[in-house]
Coordinates of N, CA and C and ligand atoms in Angstrom, one line a residue:
M1 N 36.2 -78.8 51.8 CA 35.7 -77.8 52.2 C 35.8 -77.2 53.3
K2 N 35.8 -76.8 53.5 CA 35.1 -76.2 55.1 C 33.6 -75.3 54.8
L3 N 33.3 -75.0 55.7 CA 32.1 -74.3 56.1 C 32.1 -73.2 57.7
L4 N 32.1 -72.2 57.3 CA 31.8 -71.2 58.4 C 30.1 -72.1 59.1
Y5 N 30.1 -71.4 60.4 CA 28.7 -71.2 60.3 C 28.8 -71.8 62.4
S6 N 27.7 -71.5 62.3 CA 26.9 -71.2 63.5 C 25.6 -71.8 64.1
L7 N 25.8 -73.1 64.7 CA 24.7 -73.9 64.9 C 23.2 -72.9 65.4
T8 N 23.3 -71.8 65.4 CA 21.8 -71.1 65.4 C 21.2 -70.7 64.3
S9 N 22.8 -70.7 63.7 CA 22.0 -69.7 62.5 C 21.2 -70.2 61.2
P10 N 19.8 -70.4 60.6 CA 18.4 -70.4 59.7 C 20.0 -70.6 58.4
Y11 N 20.1 -70.2 57.7 CA 20.8 -70.0 56.3 C 21.9 -70.6 56.0
A12 N 23.2 -70.7 57.8 CA 23.8 -71.6 57.6 C 23.7 -73.6 58.1
R13 N 21.9 -73.4 58.3 CA 20.7 -74.8 59.3 C 21.1 -75.2 57.5
K14 N 20.4 -74.6 56.6 CA 19.7 -74.3 54.8 C 21.2 -75.5 54.5
V15 N 22.4 -75.3 54.0 CA 23.9 -75.1 53.8 C 23.3 -76.5 54.3
R16 N 24.1 -76.7 56.5 CA 23.9 -78.1 56.5 C 23.0 -78.4 55.9
V17 N 21.8 -78.2 56.0 CA 21.1 -79.3 54.9 C 21.0 -80.2 54.4
V18 N 20.9 -79.3 52.5 CA 21.9 -79.2 52.0 C 23.2 -80.9 51.7
A19 N 24.2 -80.7 52.0 CA 25.0 -81.0 52.1 C 24.8 -81.9 52.8
A20 N 24.5 -82.9 54.0 CA 23.0 -83.8 54.5 C 22.8 -84.9 53.7
E21 N 21.8 -83.3 52.8 CA 21.0 -84.0 51.7 C 21.5 -85.5 50.6
K22 N 22.4 -84.3 49.8 CA 23.2 -84.9 49.5 C 24.4 -85.3 49.3
R23 N 24.5 -85.4 50.6 CA 26.0 -86.8 50.7 C 27.5 -86.7 50.5
I24 N 27.0 -85.2 50.6 CA 29.2 -83.5 50.5 C 29.5 -83.6 51.5
D25 N 31.0 -84.6 51.8 CA 31.8 -84.0 52.7 C 31.6 -82.6 52.9
V26 N 31.5 -81.7 54.6 CA 31.9 -80.5 54.1 C 32.9 -80.7 55.8
E27 N 34.4 -80.2 56.0 CA 34.4 -79.7 57.1 C 33.4 -78.8 57.5
M28 N 33.3 -78.6 59.0 CA 32.4 -78.0 59.5 C 33.6 -77.0 60.7
I29 N 33.4 -76.3 60.1 CA 34.2 -74.6 61.3 C 33.3 -74.3 62.1
K30 N 32.4 -74.4 63.2 CA 31.9 -73.6 63.8 C 32.3 -72.1 64.6
V31 N 31.9 -70.7 64.1 CA 32.4 -69.9 64.7 C 31.9 -69.0 65.9
V32 N 31.9 -67.8 66.2 CA 30.5 -66.9 67.0 C 30.7 -65.6 66.8
L33 N 30.4 -65.1 66.4 CA 30.5 -64.1 65.8 C 30.5 -63.3 66.4
A34 N 29.8 -62.6 67.8 CA 30.2 -62.0 68.6 C 32.1 -61.5 69.0
D35 N 32.6 -62.9 69.3 CA 34.3 -62.9 69.3 C 35.1 -61.9 68.2
P36 N 35.7 -61.7 68.7 CA 37.0 -60.4 68.2 C 37.3 -60.9 66.7
D37 N 37.6 -61.8 67.7 CA 38.9 -62.3 66.7 C 38.5 -63.9 65.7
C38 N 36.7 -63.7 65.7 CA 35.8 -64.4 64.5 C 36.5 -64.0 63.0
P39 N 36.8 -65.9 62.9 CA 37.7 -65.5 60.9 C 37.2 -64.7 59.9
V40 N 35.2 -64.5 59.8 CA 34.7 -64.4 58.7 C 34.8 -63.7 58.2
N41 N 35.6 -62.4 58.9 CA 35.7 -61.1 58.0 C 36.8 -61.7 57.3
Q42 N 37.8 -62.5 56.6 CA 38.2 -62.4 56.1 C 37.9 -63.4 55.0
Y43 N 37.2 -64.3 54.8 CA 36.5 -64.6 54.7 C 35.8 -65.0 53.6
N44 N 34.9 -63.2 54.3 CA 33.7 -62.7 54.3 C 32.8 -60.7 54.4
P45 N 33.4 -60.5 53.3 CA 33.9 -58.6 52.9 C 32.2 -58.2 54.2
L46 N 31.2 -59.3 53.8 CA 29.9 -58.5 54.4 C 29.7 -59.3 56.2
G47 N 31.0 -60.1 56.2 CA 31.0 -60.3 57.1 C 30.2 -61.4 58.2
K48 N 29.4 -62.2 57.5 CA 28.5 -63.1 56.8 C 28.9 -64.4 57.0
I49 N 27.3 -66.0 58.1 CA 27.6 -66.6 57.4 C 26.7 -67.2 57.4
P50 N 25.9 -68.6 56.1 CA 27.3 -68.9 55.8 C 28.6 -69.0 54.8
V51 N 30.0 -69.0 54.6 CA 31.1 -68.7 54.2 C 31.3 -70.5 53.6
L52 N 31.8 -71.1 52.8 CA 32.0 -72.3 52.2 C 33.7 -71.6 51.4
I53 N 34.1 -72.0 51.7 CA 35.5 -72.2 50.8 C 36.0 -73.2 50.9
L54 N 35.9 -73.4 50.1 CA 36.4 -74.3 48.2 C 38.4 -74.9 48.5
V55 N 38.5 -75.7 48.3 CA 39.9 -76.9 47.6 C 40.8 -75.4 47.2
D56 N 40.0 -75.5 46.9 CA 41.9 -74.2 46.1 C 42.0 -72.3 47.1
G57 N 40.8 -72.2 48.5 CA 41.2 -71.0 48.6 C 39.8 -70.1 48.7
E58 N 38.9 -70.3 47.3 CA 37.8 -69.1 47.0 C 37.1 -69.2 48.2
T59 N 36.1 -68.3 48.5 CA 35.4 -68.8 49.1 C 33.8 -68.9 48.9
L60 N 32.6 -68.9 48.3 CA 31.4 -68.9 48.4 C 31.3 -68.2 49.4
F61 N 29.9 -67.1 48.8 CA 28.1 -66.7 50.0 C 27.9 -66.0 49.0
D62 N 25.6 -66.2 49.5 CA 25.8 -65.5 50.7 C 24.8 -67.5 50.8
S63 N 24.2 -68.5 51.1 CA 23.9 -69.4 51.3 C 23.3 -70.0 50.5
R64 N 22.3 -69.2 49.5 CA 21.3 -68.8 48.5 C 23.2 -69.5 46.9
V65 N 24.2 -69.4 47.3 CA 24.7 -69.1 45.9 C 25.5 -70.1 46.7
I66 N 26.1 -70.7 48.0 CA 26.6 -71.9 47.7 C 25.2 -73.4 47.9
V67 N 24.1 -73.4 48.5 CA 23.6 -74.0 47.8 C 23.1 -74.5 47.0
E68 N 23.1 -74.1 46.0 CA 23.6 -74.2 43.7 C 24.3 -74.6 43.7
Y69 N 25.3 -74.2 44.9 CA 27.2 -74.8 43.7 C 26.7 -76.5 44.8
L70 N 26.5 -76.4 45.0 CA 26.3 -78.0 46.1 C 25.3 -78.7 45.2
D71 N 24.7 -78.7 45.5 CA 23.4 -78.8 43.9 C 23.5 -79.6 42.8
N72 N 25.0 -78.9 42.6 CA 25.4 -78.7 41.4 C 27.1 -80.4 41.2
R73 N 27.3 -80.4 42.4 CA 29.0 -81.2 42.8 C 28.1 -82.1 42.2
T74 N 27.2 -82.3 42.5 CA 26.6 -84.2 42.3 C 24.9 -84.1 42.0
P75 N 25.1 -85.0 41.4 CA 23.3 -85.3 40.9 C 22.9 -86.0 42.4
I76 N 23.2 -86.2 42.9 CA 22.6 -86.9 44.0 C 21.2 -86.9 44.9
S77 N 20.5 -86.7 44.6 CA 18.9 -85.8 45.7 C 19.6 -85.0 45.1
R78 N 19.2 -84.2 43.6 CA 19.0 -82.7 42.6 C 17.9 -82.6 43.9
L79 N 18.7 -81.3 44.6 CA 16.8 -80.6 44.8 C 17.3 -78.6 45.1
L80 N 17.4 -78.5 43.2 CA 17.2 -77.5 42.7 C 17.1 -78.7 41.3
P81 N 15.5 -77.6 40.9 CA 15.3 -79.0 39.7 C 16.0 -78.2 38.9
Q82 N 15.8 -79.3 37.4 CA 16.2 -79.1 35.6 C 15.6 -78.4 35.6
D83 N 14.4 -78.3 35.8 CA 13.4 -78.1 34.4 C 13.4 -76.2 35.1
H84 N 13.4 -75.2 33.8 CA 13.6 -73.4 34.5 C 11.9 -73.4 35.7
N85 N 11.4 -73.7 34.9 CA 10.1 -72.5 36.0 C 9.5 -73.7 37.0
A86 N 9.9 -74.6 37.1 CA 9.8 -75.5 38.9 C 11.4 -75.1 39.3
R87 N 12.3 -74.7 38.4 CA 13.5 -74.3 39.9 C 13.2 -72.2 40.0
V88 N 12.6 -71.2 39.0 CA 12.0 -70.0 39.9 C 11.1 -70.4 40.0
W89 N 10.4 -71.3 40.3 CA 9.8 -71.6 41.4 C 9.9 -71.7 43.1
V90 N 11.1 -72.2 42.8 CA 11.8 -73.2 44.4 C 11.9 -72.1 45.0
R91 N 13.1 -71.0 44.1 CA 13.9 -69.7 44.9 C 12.8 -68.9 44.5
R92 N 11.3 -68.9 44.2 CA 10.5 -68.0 45.6 C 11.0 -68.6 46.8
W93 N 10.0 -69.2 46.9 CA 9.9 -70.0 48.0 C 11.0 -69.9 48.6
E94 N 12.7 -70.3 48.2 CA 13.4 -69.6 49.6 C 13.3 -68.7 49.5
A95 N 13.5 -67.7 48.1 CA 13.3 -65.7 49.4 C 12.4 -65.8 49.9
L96 N 11.0 -66.2 50.1 CA 10.2 -65.5 50.4 C 10.3 -66.5 52.1
A97 N 10.8 -67.6 51.6 CA 11.1 -68.1 53.4 C 12.5 -67.1 53.9
D98 N 13.5 -67.1 53.5 CA 14.9 -66.2 54.1 C 14.1 -64.8 54.6
G99 N 13.9 -64.6 53.2 CA 12.9 -63.3 53.6 C 12.6 -63.2 55.1
V100 N 11.0 -63.8 55.2 CA 10.9 -64.1 56.4 C 11.9 -63.6 57.4
C101 N 13.3 -64.2 57.6 CA 13.6 -65.0 58.2 C 14.9 -63.0 58.8
D102 N 14.3 -63.1 57.2 CA 15.2 -61.6 57.7 C 14.9 -60.4 58.3
A103 N 13.7 -60.5 58.4 CA 12.4 -60.1 58.3 C 12.7 -60.2 60.2
A104 N 12.7 -60.9 60.5 CA 12.7 -61.6 61.9 C 13.6 -60.8 62.3
V105 N 14.6 -61.8 61.9 CA 16.0 -61.2 63.0 C 15.9 -59.6 63.1
A106 N 15.8 -59.0 62.1 CA 15.4 -57.1 62.0 C 14.5 -57.2 63.4
A107 N 13.5 -57.0 63.2 CA 13.0 -56.5 64.4 C 13.0 -57.8 66.2
M108 N 14.0 -58.4 66.6 CA 14.4 -59.5 66.9 C 15.3 -58.3 66.9
Q109 N 16.3 -57.7 66.3 CA 17.1 -57.2 66.8 C 16.6 -55.2 67.3
E110 N 15.8 -55.0 67.1 CA 15.7 -53.5 67.4 C 14.3 -53.8 68.3
S111 N 14.5 -55.1 68.9 CA 13.6 -54.8 70.3 C 14.6 -55.5 71.4
R112 N 16.3 -55.9 70.7 CA 16.8 -55.8 71.9 C 16.9 -55.0 72.2
R113 N 17.0 -53.5 71.8 CA 17.6 -52.2 72.0 C 17.1 -51.0 73.4
A114 N 18.2 -50.8 73.6 CA 17.4 -49.7 74.9 C 16.3 -49.5 75.0
A115 N 15.1 -49.6 76.0 CA 13.9 -48.8 75.0 C 13.7 -47.0 75.0
N116 N 15.3 -46.8 75.3 CA 14.7 -45.5 74.9 C 15.1 -45.1 73.2
L117 N 15.6 -46.0 73.2 CA 16.3 -46.1 71.7 C 15.4 -47.1 70.7
R118 N 14.9 -48.2 71.2 CA 14.1 -48.9 70.8 C 12.7 -47.9 69.5
D119 N 12.8 -49.0 68.6 CA 11.5 -48.1 67.7 C 10.6 -48.8 67.4
E120 N 9.4 -48.6 68.2 CA 8.4 -50.1 67.9 C 7.9 -49.9 66.5
A121 N 7.8 -48.9 66.7 CA 7.4 -48.6 64.2 C 8.3 -49.5 64.3
V122 N 9.6 -50.1 64.1 CA 10.6 -50.4 62.7 C 10.1 -51.5 64.1
I123 N 9.6 -52.5 64.6 CA 9.3 -54.0 64.7 C 7.9 -54.5 64.2
A124 N 7.3 -53.8 64.8 CA 6.0 -53.8 63.9 C 5.8 -54.2 62.1
K125 N 6.6 -52.8 61.8 CA 7.0 -52.5 60.3 C 7.4 -54.5 59.5
Q126 N 8.3 -54.6 60.4 CA 9.4 -56.2 60.4 C 9.0 -56.9 61.0
M127 N 7.4 -57.0 62.0 CA 7.3 -58.3 62.1 C 6.0 -58.7 60.8
G128 N 4.8 -57.7 60.1 CA 4.2 -57.4 59.2 C 4.3 -58.5 58.1
K129 N 5.9 -57.8 57.8 CA 6.6 -58.9 56.7 C 6.2 -60.2 57.4
V130 N 6.8 -60.4 59.1 CA 6.7 -62.2 59.0 C 5.9 -62.1 59.5
E131 N 4.6 -62.0 59.3 CA 3.1 -62.5 59.1 C 2.6 -62.9 57.9
R132 N 2.0 -61.4 57.4 CA 2.3 -61.6 56.3 C 3.3 -63.0 55.6
G133 N 4.7 -62.9 54.7 CA 5.5 -64.0 55.3 C 4.9 -65.2 54.9
L134 N 4.2 -65.6 57.0 CA 3.3 -66.5 57.4 C 2.9 -67.2 55.9
Q135 N 1.8 -65.7 56.0 CA -0.2 -66.2 56.3 C 0.1 -66.9 54.5
A136 N 1.5 -66.1 53.7 CA 1.1 -66.6 52.3 C 2.0 -68.1 51.5
L137 N 2.8 -68.1 52.8 CA 3.7 -69.7 52.4 C 3.0 -70.8 52.9
N138 N 1.8 -70.6 54.1 CA 0.8 -71.6 53.8 C -0.3 -71.6 54.1
D139 N -0.1 -70.5 52.7 CA -1.6 -70.0 51.4 C -0.8 -70.8 50.1
E140 N -0.1 -71.3 50.2 CA 0.6 -71.8 49.3 C 0.8 -73.6 49.2
L141 N 1.7 -74.0 51.0 CA 1.4 -75.0 50.5 C 0.2 -75.9 50.9
G142 N -0.9 -74.8 51.5 CA -2.1 -76.4 51.0 C -2.0 -77.2 51.7
D143 N -2.6 -78.3 51.5 CA -2.5 -79.6 52.2 C -1.1 -80.4 50.5
S144 N -0.2 -80.2 50.3 CA 0.5 -80.2 49.5 C 1.6 -80.7 50.5
K145 N 2.1 -81.7 50.5 CA 3.1 -82.9 51.0 C 4.7 -81.8 51.4
W146 N 5.1 -81.3 49.7 CA 5.7 -80.9 49.3 C 5.6 -79.4 49.1
C147 N 6.1 -77.9 49.0 CA 5.8 -76.9 48.8 C 5.8 -77.1 46.6
V148 N 7.4 -78.0 45.6 CA 6.6 -77.2 44.7 C 6.7 -78.8 43.8
D149 N 6.0 -79.3 43.3 CA 5.1 -80.4 42.3 C 5.9 -81.2 42.5
E150 N 5.0 -82.1 44.9 CA 5.8 -82.3 45.4 C 6.8 -83.3 45.5
M151 N 7.3 -82.6 45.1 CA 8.6 -83.1 45.0 C 9.3 -82.4 46.4
F152 N 10.5 -83.4 47.1 CA 11.5 -82.6 48.3 C 12.1 -81.7 47.1
S153 N 12.4 -80.8 48.0 CA 13.6 -79.3 47.5 C 14.1 -78.6 48.0
L154 N 14.9 -77.5 47.5 CA 15.3 -76.0 49.0 C 14.1 -75.8 49.4
A155 N 13.0 -75.4 48.4 CA 11.8 -75.4 49.3 C 11.7 -75.4 50.3
D156 N 11.4 -76.8 50.7 CA 11.7 -77.4 51.9 C 12.4 -77.6 52.8
I157 N 13.5 -77.2 52.7 CA 14.4 -77.7 53.1 C 14.8 -75.4 53.4
A158 N 14.4 -74.2 53.1 CA 14.4 -73.0 53.4 C 13.8 -72.8 53.7
L159 N 12.2 -73.5 53.7 CA 11.1 -72.9 55.0 C 11.0 -74.0 56.2
G160 N 11.6 -75.6 56.7 CA 12.2 -75.9 57.6 C 13.0 -75.0 58.5
C161 N 13.9 -74.5 57.7 CA 15.0 -73.9 58.6 C 14.6 -72.4 59.3
M162 N 13.4 -71.7 58.4 CA 13.1 -70.5 58.7 C 12.3 -70.6 60.3
L163 N 11.0 -71.8 60.1 CA 11.1 -72.5 61.2 C 11.2 -73.2 62.1
G164 N 12.0 -73.5 62.4 CA 12.6 -73.5 63.3 C 13.5 -72.6 63.7
W165 N 13.7 -71.8 63.2 CA 14.4 -70.8 64.1 C 13.3 -70.0 64.8
L166 N 12.4 -69.5 64.1 CA 11.1 -68.9 64.7 C 11.0 -69.8 65.7
D167 N 10.7 -71.6 66.4 CA 11.1 -71.4 66.8 C 12.0 -71.5 68.7
L168 N 12.3 -70.8 67.6 CA 13.9 -70.7 69.0 C 14.4 -68.9 69.4
R169 N 13.6 -68.7 68.9 CA 13.5 -67.4 68.7 C 12.5 -67.3 69.0
Y170 N 11.4 -67.3 68.7 CA 10.1 -66.7 68.8 C 9.0 -67.8 69.0
K171 N 9.7 -68.3 70.8 CA 8.6 -68.6 70.8 C 7.1 -68.3 71.3
D172 N 6.7 -67.2 71.2 CA 5.4 -66.7 71.7 C 4.4 -66.9 70.2
L173 N 4.9 -67.0 69.5 CA 4.2 -66.6 68.7 C 4.1 -68.0 67.7
A174 N 3.2 -68.6 67.9 CA 2.1 -69.6 68.4 C 2.4 -69.8 66.4
W175 N 2.8 -70.1 66.3 CA 3.4 -69.9 64.5 C 2.0 -71.2 64.1
R176 N 2.0 -72.3 65.1 CA 2.2 -74.0 64.6 C 0.3 -74.0 64.8
K177 N -0.9 -73.0 65.0 CA -1.8 -73.0 65.7 C -2.5 -71.8 64.3
Q178 N -1.7 -70.9 63.8 CA -1.7 -69.5 62.9 C -1.9 -70.7 61.9
Y179 N -1.4 -71.4 61.5 CA -0.7 -71.8 60.5 C -0.4 -73.4 60.0
P180 N -1.8 -74.2 59.5 CA -1.9 -75.9 60.7 C -0.6 -76.2 58.8
S181 N -1.0 -76.2 57.6 CA 0.1 -76.3 57.1 C 1.4 -75.8 57.5
L182 N 1.4 -74.7 58.1 CA 2.9 -75.3 58.4 C 3.2 -76.6 58.7
A183 N 2.7 -76.1 60.0 CA 2.9 -77.1 61.6 C 3.2 -78.5 61.0
R184 N 2.3 -78.7 59.8 CA 2.2 -80.4 59.4 C 3.4 -80.7 58.8
H185 N 3.5 -79.4 57.7 CA 5.0 -79.4 56.7 C 6.4 -79.2 57.2
Y186 N 6.6 -78.7 58.8 CA 7.9 -79.1 60.0 C 7.7 -80.8 60.0
D187 N 5.9 -80.9 60.8 CA 6.6 -82.2 60.7 C 6.6 -83.6 59.9
E188 N 6.7 -83.5 58.8 CA 7.3 -84.8 57.8 C 8.9 -84.3 57.4
M189 N 9.4 -83.0 58.0 CA 10.4 -82.6 57.4 C 11.3 -83.0 59.4
M190 N 10.7 -82.7 60.2 CA 11.9 -84.0 61.3 C 11.5 -84.9 61.1
K191 N 10.9 -85.3 59.9 CA 11.2 -86.9 60.2 C 12.9 -87.5 58.9
R192 N 13.2 -86.4 58.5 CA 14.7 -86.8 57.7 C 15.3 -86.5 59.2
P193 N 16.6 -86.8 59.6 CA 17.8 -86.9 59.7 C 18.6 -85.0 59.6
S194 N 18.5 -85.1 57.8 CA 19.0 -84.8 58.1 C 18.6 -83.2 58.8
F195 N 18.0 -83.1 58.6 CA 17.0 -81.4 59.6 C 16.8 -81.7 60.3
S196 N 16.5 -83.2 62.0 CA 15.9 -83.4 63.1 C 17.2 -83.3 63.5
E197 N 19.1 -83.3 62.8 CA 19.7 -83.5 63.4 C 20.8 -81.8 63.8
T198 N 20.0 -81.8 63.1 CA 20.7 -79.9 62.9 C 19.5 -78.5 63.0
V199 N 17.9 -79.3 65.1 CA 17.7 -78.3 65.0 C 18.6 -77.6 66.2
P200 N 18.4 -76.0 65.4 CA 18.7 -75.2 66.9 C 19.4 -75.5 68.1
P201 N 19.9 -75.1 69.7 CA 20.1 -75.4 70.6 C 19.8 -74.5 70.8
E202 N 19.6 -74.7 72.5 CA 19.0 -73.3 73.6 C 19.9 -73.0 73.8
N203 N 20.1 -71.2 73.3 CA 21.3 -70.7 74.4 C 21.5 -69.6 74.3
Ligands
LIG1 N1 20.9 -63.8 53.2 C1 22.5 -64.4 54.2 C2 22.3 -63.7 55.5 C3 23.6 -64.2 56.4 C4 23.0 -63.7 57.3 O1 22.4 -62.3 57.9 N2 23.8 -64.6 58.8 C5 23.8 -64.3 59.8 C6 24.0 -65.4 61.1 S1 22.6 -65.8 60.7 C7 25.0 -63.0 60.2 O2 26.2 -63.7 59.6 N3 25.1 -61.8 61.0 C8 26.5 -61.3 60.9 C9 26.1 -59.8 60.6 O3 24.7 -59.3 59.4 O4 27.2 -58.9 60.6 C10 22.2 -65.5 53.5 O5 21.5 -66.1 53.3 O6 23.8 -66.6 53.7

């Protein structure tokens, strides 16, 4: 199996952390999306990473589908609970964490447009999603060590990858100060090699 990824993609990081936690060997193929020869469109019509290329040549995307596939490949370190309710709850955390990332990416793209094309209302709308999402995640986590049922799961991985990406792209956000439960959770995540070894580099 091969994974098309970049070092800075929070969605690809989610897959990399899952593969490491479950000790699944995946050949990592780093791509540069801005490169005109980037192969991603051949494997995902949406032109997005991550993409998992299976041994028979079939491809899987997006990150939520890939992590489910990997979690079912081996019972080692189950990251999606077997219990239906707990599983739905984990997926809800993942949807919220990924959604915060989606909004933060959209705000960043808008803010990079030339000043005469930039729409501040779009940025404010997207940043509203980021702030409400972070507040909800912080409140729901509260004093718990892990997001769902005091068990390490995909919910924790998705949350950590989103926060790590905010650290990279939104240095002024000061989320640690505003959301202490998230800060504590992030420190806990950093104790895991799967997470600390995949921190996105400055570039
Ligand atoms: N929902 C998707 C999001 C993937 C995504 O947006 N990836 C970004 C990189 S971080 C990308 O490939 N962007 C290229 C584009 O949108 O054209 C997932 O979870 O995999």
